[in-house]
Coordinates of C-alpha atoms in Angstrom, one line a residue:
M1 CA 158.6 -32.2 51.4
R2 CA 160.8 -31.3 48.4
K3 CA 163.9 -32.1 50.4
K4 CA 162.7 -35.5 51.6
W5 CA 161.8 -36.4 48.0
R6 CA 165.0 -35.3 46.9
W7 CA 166.7 -37.7 49.4
L8 CA 164.6 -40.4 48.6
A9 CA 165.5 -40.2 45.0
V10 CA 169.3 -40.5 46.1
A11 CA 168.6 -43.3 48.1
L12 CA 166.6 -45.0 45.3
G13 CA 169.5 -44.2 43.0
L14 CA 172.1 -45.6 45.3
A15 CA 170.0 -49.0 45.7
M16 CA 169.6 -49.4 42.0
L17 CA 173.4 -49.0 41.7
V18 CA 174.1 -51.7 44.1
A19 CA 171.6 -53.9 42.8
T20 CA 172.1 -53.7 39.2
P21 CA 174.9 -56.4 39.0
S22 CA 172.5 -59.0 40.7
I23 CA 169.5 -57.9 38.8
V24 CA 171.6 -58.3 35.5
A25 CA 172.8 -61.6 36.6
R26 CA 169.2 -62.8 36.9
L27 CA 167.9 -61.8 33.6
P28 CA 166.9 -64.5 31.0
V29 CA 169.7 -65.8 28.9
D30 CA 169.7 -67.1 25.4
E31 CA 170.7 -70.7 25.7
S32 CA 173.7 -71.5 23.3
E33 CA 173.4 -74.5 21.1
V34 CA 177.3 -74.8 20.6
G35 CA 178.4 -78.0 21.5
A36 CA 181.2 -79.0 24.0
A37 CA 183.5 -80.0 21.5
E38 CA 183.3 -76.8 19.3
L39 CA 183.4 -74.6 22.4
L40 CA 186.5 -76.4 23.6
A41 CA 188.0 -75.6 20.1
R42 CA 187.1 -72.0 20.4
V43 CA 188.8 -71.5 23.5
Q44 CA 191.9 -73.4 22.5
S45 CA 192.1 -71.2 19.5
S46 CA 191.5 -67.9 21.1
T47 CA 195.2 -67.2 22.3
S48 CA 195.8 -64.1 20.1
T49 CA 192.2 -62.7 20.3
P50 CA 192.2 -59.2 21.7
Y51 CA 190.2 -58.1 24.6
S52 CA 190.0 -55.7 27.6
G53 CA 188.1 -56.0 31.0
Y54 CA 188.2 -55.8 34.8
A55 CA 188.3 -59.2 36.6
E56 CA 188.2 -60.4 40.3
A57 CA 190.0 -63.6 41.1
V58 CA 189.4 -65.4 44.7
G59 CA 191.8 -68.0 45.9
G60 CA 191.2 -70.5 48.7
I61 CA 194.5 -71.9 49.5
V62 CA 196.6 -70.8 52.3
L63 CA 200.3 -71.6 52.0
P64 CA 202.3 -72.3 55.0
V65 CA 205.5 -71.8 53.4
T66 CA 206.2 -68.5 51.9
D67 CA 209.9 -67.9 51.7
G68 CA 211.2 -67.4 48.0
L69 CA 207.7 -67.8 46.6
G70 CA 207.2 -64.1 45.9
G71 CA 203.5 -63.1 45.8
L72 CA 202.3 -66.6 45.2
P73 CA 200.8 -67.0 48.8
D74 CA 198.7 -64.0 48.1
L75 CA 197.5 -65.1 44.7
L76 CA 196.3 -68.4 46.0
G77 CA 194.7 -67.1 49.3
D78 CA 193.4 -63.8 48.9
T79 CA 191.1 -61.6 46.5
T80 CA 193.1 -60.1 43.4
N81 CA 191.4 -57.2 41.3
L82 CA 192.8 -57.0 37.7
R83 CA 192.5 -54.7 35.0
A84 CA 193.7 -56.1 31.6
W85 CA 194.3 -54.7 28.1
F86 CA 195.3 -57.5 25.6
R87 CA 196.1 -56.7 21.9
S88 CA 198.4 -59.8 21.3
P89 CA 200.7 -62.3 23.2
V90 CA 203.4 -60.1 23.1
S91 CA 201.6 -56.6 23.5
W92 CA 199.5 -56.3 26.7
R93 CA 199.0 -54.8 30.0
V94 CA 197.5 -56.1 33.4
D95 CA 197.0 -53.7 36.3
T96 CA 196.7 -55.4 39.8
I97 CA 194.6 -52.9 41.8
R98 CA 195.1 -52.4 45.5
L99 CA 193.9 -49.9 48.1
G100 CA 197.2 -48.1 48.3
G101 CA 198.0 -48.0 44.6
E102 CA 198.7 -50.3 41.6
R103 CA 201.3 -52.7 40.3
D104 CA 201.2 -53.0 36.6
L105 CA 202.8 -55.5 34.1
Y106 CA 203.5 -54.5 30.5
R107 CA 204.6 -56.8 27.8
T108 CA 206.2 -55.6 24.6
P109 CA 207.9 -57.9 22.0
R110 CA 211.3 -56.9 23.6
R111 CA 210.7 -56.4 27.2
L112 CA 208.6 -57.1 30.3
W113 CA 208.1 -54.1 32.4
R114 CA 206.9 -54.2 36.2
W115 CA 205.7 -50.8 37.4
D116 CA 205.1 -50.3 41.2
Y117 CA 203.3 -47.2 41.8
E118 CA 203.7 -46.9 45.5
Q119 CA 207.5 -47.6 45.3
N120 CA 208.1 -45.4 42.1
T121 CA 210.0 -48.2 40.8
A122 CA 210.0 -49.8 37.4
V123 CA 211.8 -53.2 36.8
V124 CA 212.5 -54.3 33.3
S125 CA 213.2 -57.9 32.3
P126 CA 214.3 -59.5 28.9
V127 CA 212.1 -61.6 26.9
P128 CA 211.4 -64.4 26.1
E129 CA 210.8 -65.4 29.6
P130 CA 212.2 -68.5 31.3
S131 CA 210.4 -71.8 30.3
L132 CA 209.5 -72.3 34.0
R133 CA 208.6 -69.5 36.4
L134 CA 206.4 -68.9 39.4
P135 CA 202.7 -67.7 38.8
R136 CA 201.8 -64.1 38.8
E137 CA 198.7 -61.8 38.9
A138 CA 198.2 -62.0 35.1
D139 CA 198.1 -65.8 35.0
L140 CA 194.6 -65.3 37.3
L141 CA 192.9 -63.6 34.4
P142 CA 189.9 -65.8 33.1
P143 CA 191.3 -66.1 29.6
E144 CA 194.8 -67.0 30.8
L145 CA 193.9 -69.5 33.4
G146 CA 190.7 -71.0 31.3
R147 CA 193.0 -71.6 28.2
R148 CA 195.9 -73.1 30.5
L149 CA 193.5 -75.5 32.2
L150 CA 191.9 -76.6 29.0
S151 CA 194.8 -76.4 26.7
E152 CA 195.3 -80.1 26.6
A153 CA 191.9 -81.3 27.3
T154 CA 190.3 -83.5 24.6
A155 CA 186.7 -83.5 23.3
D156 CA 185.6 -86.7 25.5
E157 CA 186.8 -85.1 28.6
V158 CA 184.4 -82.0 28.4
T159 CA 180.4 -81.6 28.8
R160 CA 178.3 -78.5 28.5
L161 CA 177.0 -76.3 31.4
P162 CA 174.0 -74.1 31.1
T163 CA 174.6 -70.5 29.9
R164 CA 175.0 -67.8 32.5
R165 CA 175.0 -64.1 32.2
L166 CA 178.5 -62.7 32.7
A167 CA 179.9 -59.1 32.0
G168 CA 176.8 -58.4 30.0
R169 CA 177.0 -61.5 27.7
D170 CA 175.7 -64.8 27.5
A171 CA 178.2 -67.3 28.3
P172 CA 177.7 -70.9 27.6
G173 CA 179.7 -73.1 30.1
L174 CA 182.0 -75.9 29.6
R175 CA 182.9 -78.6 32.4
L176 CA 186.2 -80.7 32.5
V177 CA 186.4 -83.5 34.5
P178 CA 190.1 -84.9 34.7
N179 CA 190.3 -88.7 33.8
Q180 CA 193.7 -89.3 35.4
P181 CA 193.1 -91.2 38.8
Q182 CA 196.2 -89.3 40.4
S183 CA 194.4 -86.0 40.2
T184 CA 193.1 -84.0 43.1
V185 CA 191.2 -81.6 41.0
T186 CA 187.6 -82.8 40.5
E187 CA 186.3 -80.5 37.9
V188 CA 187.0 -77.2 36.1
D189 CA 184.0 -75.1 35.0
V190 CA 184.6 -72.5 32.4
W191 CA 182.0 -69.9 31.0
V192 CA 182.9 -68.8 27.4
D193 CA 182.2 -65.7 25.3
P194 CA 180.9 -67.7 22.2
D195 CA 182.1 -65.2 19.5
S196 CA 185.5 -64.9 20.7
G197 CA 186.1 -68.1 22.7
I198 CA 187.6 -66.0 25.4
P199 CA 186.8 -67.4 28.9
L200 CA 185.0 -65.0 31.0
K201 CA 184.8 -67.0 34.3
V202 CA 186.8 -70.1 35.6
D203 CA 185.9 -72.1 38.7
V204 CA 188.5 -74.8 39.9
L205 CA 186.9 -77.5 42.2
A206 CA 188.7 -80.2 44.4
A207 CA 187.5 -83.3 46.4
G208 CA 186.4 -82.2 49.7
A209 CA 186.3 -78.4 49.0
G210 CA 183.2 -76.5 49.9
R211 CA 183.7 -73.8 47.3
P212 CA 186.2 -73.3 44.4
I213 CA 189.7 -73.4 45.3
V214 CA 190.3 -70.8 42.6
S215 CA 187.5 -68.7 40.9
T216 CA 188.0 -65.8 38.6
T217 CA 185.5 -63.8 36.8
F218 CA 185.3 -60.8 34.5
L219 CA 182.9 -58.1 36.0
D220 CA 183.3 -55.9 32.9
F221 CA 184.6 -57.2 29.4
S222 CA 185.1 -55.8 25.9
G223 CA 186.3 -57.7 22.8
A224 CA 187.4 -54.5 21.1
T225 CA 191.2 -54.1 20.3
P226 CA 192.7 -51.9 22.9
D227 CA 194.5 -48.8 21.9
A228 CA 198.3 -49.4 21.4
D229 CA 199.1 -46.3 23.6
T230 CA 197.3 -48.2 26.5
V231 CA 199.8 -50.9 26.7
R232 CA 202.9 -48.8 26.1
F233 CA 205.0 -48.1 29.1
I234 CA 207.5 -45.3 29.5
P235 CA 209.1 -44.7 33.0
P236 CA 207.9 -41.4 34.6
P237 CA 210.6 -38.8 35.3
G238 CA 212.2 -39.5 38.6
A239 CA 211.4 -43.2 38.5
D240 CA 213.8 -45.9 39.9
V241 CA 214.6 -48.1 36.9
Q242 CA 216.0 -51.4 37.6
Q243 CA 217.3 -54.4 35.5
E244 CA 216.3 -57.9 36.3
G245 CA 217.6 -61.1 34.9
G246 CA 214.2 -62.7 34.7
T247 CA 215.0 -65.6 37.1
D248 CA 212.9 -66.9 40.0
I249 CA 213.1 -69.7 42.4
A250 CA 211.5 -72.0 39.7
S251 CA 213.5 -71.0 36.8
F252 CA 216.5 -71.2 39.1
A253 CA 216.1 -74.8 40.1
D254 CA 215.4 -75.7 36.4
R255 CA 219.2 -74.6 35.8
I256 CA 220.9 -76.5 38.7
D257 CA 222.1 -79.3 36.8
T258 CA 221.6 -81.1 33.5
R259 CA 221.0 -84.6 34.9
S260 CA 217.8 -86.0 33.1
L261 CA 214.6 -87.3 35.0
P262 CA 212.9 -90.4 34.2
A263 CA 210.4 -90.6 31.3
T264 CA 207.5 -91.3 33.8
L265 CA 206.9 -90.8 37.5
S266 CA 204.1 -92.3 39.2
G267 CA 202.4 -93.4 35.9
L268 CA 202.4 -89.7 34.5
D269 CA 204.6 -88.9 31.4
L270 CA 207.0 -86.2 31.2
N271 CA 205.6 -83.4 29.5
S272 CA 207.9 -82.4 26.7
R273 CA 205.8 -79.2 25.9
D274 CA 207.5 -77.6 29.2
G275 CA 211.0 -78.2 27.8
Q276 CA 213.8 -80.6 29.1
G277 CA 215.6 -78.5 31.9
S278 CA 216.4 -79.8 35.3
V279 CA 212.9 -79.5 36.5
G280 CA 210.3 -82.2 35.2
I281 CA 206.7 -81.6 34.6
Y282 CA 204.7 -84.8 34.6
G283 CA 201.0 -85.2 33.4
R284 CA 199.0 -82.8 31.5
G285 CA 196.2 -80.2 31.8
V286 CA 194.9 -80.0 35.4
T287 CA 196.9 -83.1 36.6
E288 CA 200.7 -82.1 37.0
L289 CA 203.4 -83.3 39.1
V290 CA 206.7 -81.1 39.5
A291 CA 209.8 -82.7 40.3
A292 CA 212.5 -80.0 41.2
P293 CA 216.0 -80.6 42.3
L294 CA 216.9 -78.7 45.3
P295 CA 220.1 -77.0 46.1
R296 CA 221.4 -78.4 49.6
R297 CA 220.8 -75.0 51.4
A298 CA 217.4 -74.6 50.1
G299 CA 216.6 -78.0 50.6
R300 CA 217.5 -77.8 54.3
S301 CA 215.5 -74.5 54.6
L302 CA 212.4 -75.9 53.0
V303 CA 212.2 -79.2 55.1
D304 CA 212.5 -76.8 58.1
Q305 CA 209.5 -74.7 57.1
L306 CA 207.5 -77.9 56.2
R307 CA 208.2 -79.7 59.3
A308 CA 206.8 -76.6 61.3
A309 CA 203.7 -76.3 59.3
P310 CA 200.5 -77.5 60.7
G311 CA 199.6 -81.1 59.3
A312 CA 203.1 -81.7 58.2
V313 CA 203.8 -85.6 58.0
V314 CA 207.5 -86.6 58.7
T315 CA 208.6 -90.1 57.7
G316 CA 212.2 -90.8 58.2
N317 CA 214.1 -88.2 56.1
T318 CA 211.1 -87.2 54.0
V319 CA 208.4 -84.4 54.8
A320 CA 205.1 -84.0 53.1
L321 CA 202.2 -81.5 53.3
S322 CA 198.7 -81.4 52.0
I323 CA 197.0 -78.0 51.3
G324 CA 193.6 -78.4 49.7
P325 CA 194.3 -80.1 46.3
L326 CA 198.0 -79.2 46.3
N327 CA 200.4 -81.7 48.0
A328 CA 204.0 -81.2 48.2
L329 CA 206.9 -83.7 49.6
V330 CA 210.6 -83.2 50.0
T331 CA 212.4 -86.4 49.6
G332 CA 215.1 -87.6 51.7
P333 CA 218.6 -87.3 50.1
N334 CA 219.4 -90.0 47.4
E335 CA 222.7 -91.8 46.9
D336 CA 224.3 -88.6 45.5
G337 CA 223.0 -86.4 48.2
R338 CA 220.2 -84.8 46.4
R339 CA 216.8 -84.0 47.5
Y340 CA 213.9 -83.3 45.5
L341 CA 210.7 -81.2 46.0
L342 CA 207.8 -83.1 44.3
S343 CA 204.6 -81.1 44.3
G344 CA 201.2 -80.7 42.3
T345 CA 197.5 -81.3 41.8
V346 CA 198.2 -85.2 42.6
T347 CA 197.6 -87.3 45.6
A348 CA 199.8 -87.7 48.3
Q349 CA 200.5 -91.5 47.4
T350 CA 201.4 -90.3 43.9
L351 CA 204.0 -88.2 45.3
A352 CA 205.3 -91.0 47.6
T353 CA 205.5 -93.4 44.8
A354 CA 207.6 -90.8 42.8
A355 CA 209.8 -90.2 45.8
L356 CA 210.7 -94.1 45.7
Q357 CA 211.4 -93.9 42.0
L358 CA 213.8 -91.1 42.5
G359 CA 215.7 -92.8 45.1
G360 CA 214.9 -90.4 47.8
A361 CA 212.5 -92.3 50.0
A362 CA 212.3 -92.3 53.6
T363 CA 214.8 -94.8 55.3

């Protein structure tokens, strides 16, 4: 009988461990009285606020084109588990946790280290980084994604959502509804730690989607400043240390030539916040259109990939594709033989209009 009770105690203990997160989520919360405008201001001013935590990000977009995009297809279409320690914008660490090991990212005032545990490889890049680059795992953390999406929001675009219990904290919510008609994103929901202004959960929703296209949530969170030794990286003995110039396909495209793009495309203004390279970023917040000049070889390769993707629309010399809220279009060559990649969280018609303005429409 004693043995039976012992196993019963073990079973009950396991059941409690499994059920605890859902039980905690259902506990009554203290509804915050902070208004939407004040909560938005707290988020926008939290860029240097320290924190640490464990987060899970889930993407709902499957990209049919993968060449040259690094880990972007996995970020947008898979589940990513992240452990973060953030001391300041120039001192942080983010671990991407996988079944077979980890990939870690360390930021110091002078360097950016990427450590691959499985490959025993450390890659160091100079900082500051290029103004335009592809997204990486750390960009999916709730504070990074939430602040990025709310960075240019105004008080009249946001409303309050009910408080939710997240990572042991009562987090008031904030909803952003874009007011640009070109946008394919319908709303961005962010739940915030009211004391620090740090986003704890972010859901991005789009028209016609049955679930968030991106959802990222802290499962564990602390507002204490992480220890300096935790974010310091020293390559272990025997590691393969490599130097990298810090240039990916996005930053490479931004340096193809110096020809200026128009001040507006499809009614969206050129965003001077993102620099004045060859790549133009139009719009603001969650409604952005990217116009990137393509090297001739890369342009032909991308056209071939897009043509082979399910749902591709070929019109004359252009090819377009819709993937959830993301639309992409490669223009036909203009009078100088230049093709452009147009993409973003804007409608297909918005991209078609932009192609006409750039002189690379179907003929």
